[in-house]
Amino acid sequence: MSPQDTALRPIVDAAANGTPVVAVRDLVVSYGANRALTGVDLEIAPGLVHGLIGMNGSGKSTLFKALMGLVKPTSGSVALFGADPRDARRHGRVAYAPQDEDVDDAFPVSVREVVAMGRYGRLGPLRRLRPEDREAVEAALERCELTDLADRQIGALSGGQRKRAFVARGLAQGAELLLLDEPFAGVDKRSEATITALLRSLAAEGRTILVSTHDLVAVPALCDELALINRRIVAQGTPDETLRPEPLGEAFGGFVPVEALRREVAA
Ligand SMILES: Nc1ncnc2c1ncn2[C@@H]1O[C@H](COP(=O)(O)OP(=O)(O)OP(=O)(O)O)[C@@H](O)[C@H]1O
Ligand SMILES: [Mg+2]
């Protein structure tokens, strides 16, 4: 087995006992008087790429934050791997790349160091990277096609490269669940294809991905399942089941994004 194989071990049957990776029940999240999520029900099965689709302000980022335990539910519940999200975070089972990753351009940290942060939760008492940690970091960099950029400052990467660096950090961490809030925003078609292929290969080895995106044309190639959100989940299913006028109209407040239907017209 190559070092890469051992460093980034595939996830074997993450939820063999049938527990969904994500289970959200009747979740309400409010910011003061503004109810961002109202009665969200969502179950996510392992080993698939799940898309989260909705218009601006529909609650996508709020849902990601709720899954990470970063916003407090007004009511309802969130479970990751059948337990409190804090457990999954503590054990490094979930990684989150926020929509607006705050990176100061002058932040004196290399791409390799950012990826190595994924290992911090596992370090021994000396808090030093061991050979297996370094192996995992190099394997994650390679997997995300960042080896050549590993010594650059994180602030000196393009938006698309930076998104990949945060995926690599989650990979080095060994996360089984990756939560990616708009990894394609401001990313060109080539980087989008690179990220899509990467996410597909991660799912093929048993990891679970939840990814929000506004690129509805790219969704069928990326996602096995979609959840359409408009402060609650209005539809969940395969792209064929959900990219239809009625659920799209409900998700987008009566406005049906026609690009999502082009496939149907072409078929
Ligand atoms: N920190 C906050 N304080 C108050 N209101 C907020 C806060 N964050 C989000 N909101 C509101 O909650 C609602 C949902 O916002 P959220 O960021 O979850 O939407 P989104 O689907 O991620 O949108 P976008 O596609 O623009 O990223 C919006 O009405 C937004 O204005
Ligand atoms: Mg958002």
XYZ file of C-alpha atoms in Angstrom, residues 6 54 107 142 149:
5
model
C -2.562 4.622 4.409
C -31.893 27.732 -2.900
C -1.766 36.108 6.817
C -1.695 15.937 -3.890
C 1.359 25.569 -4.454
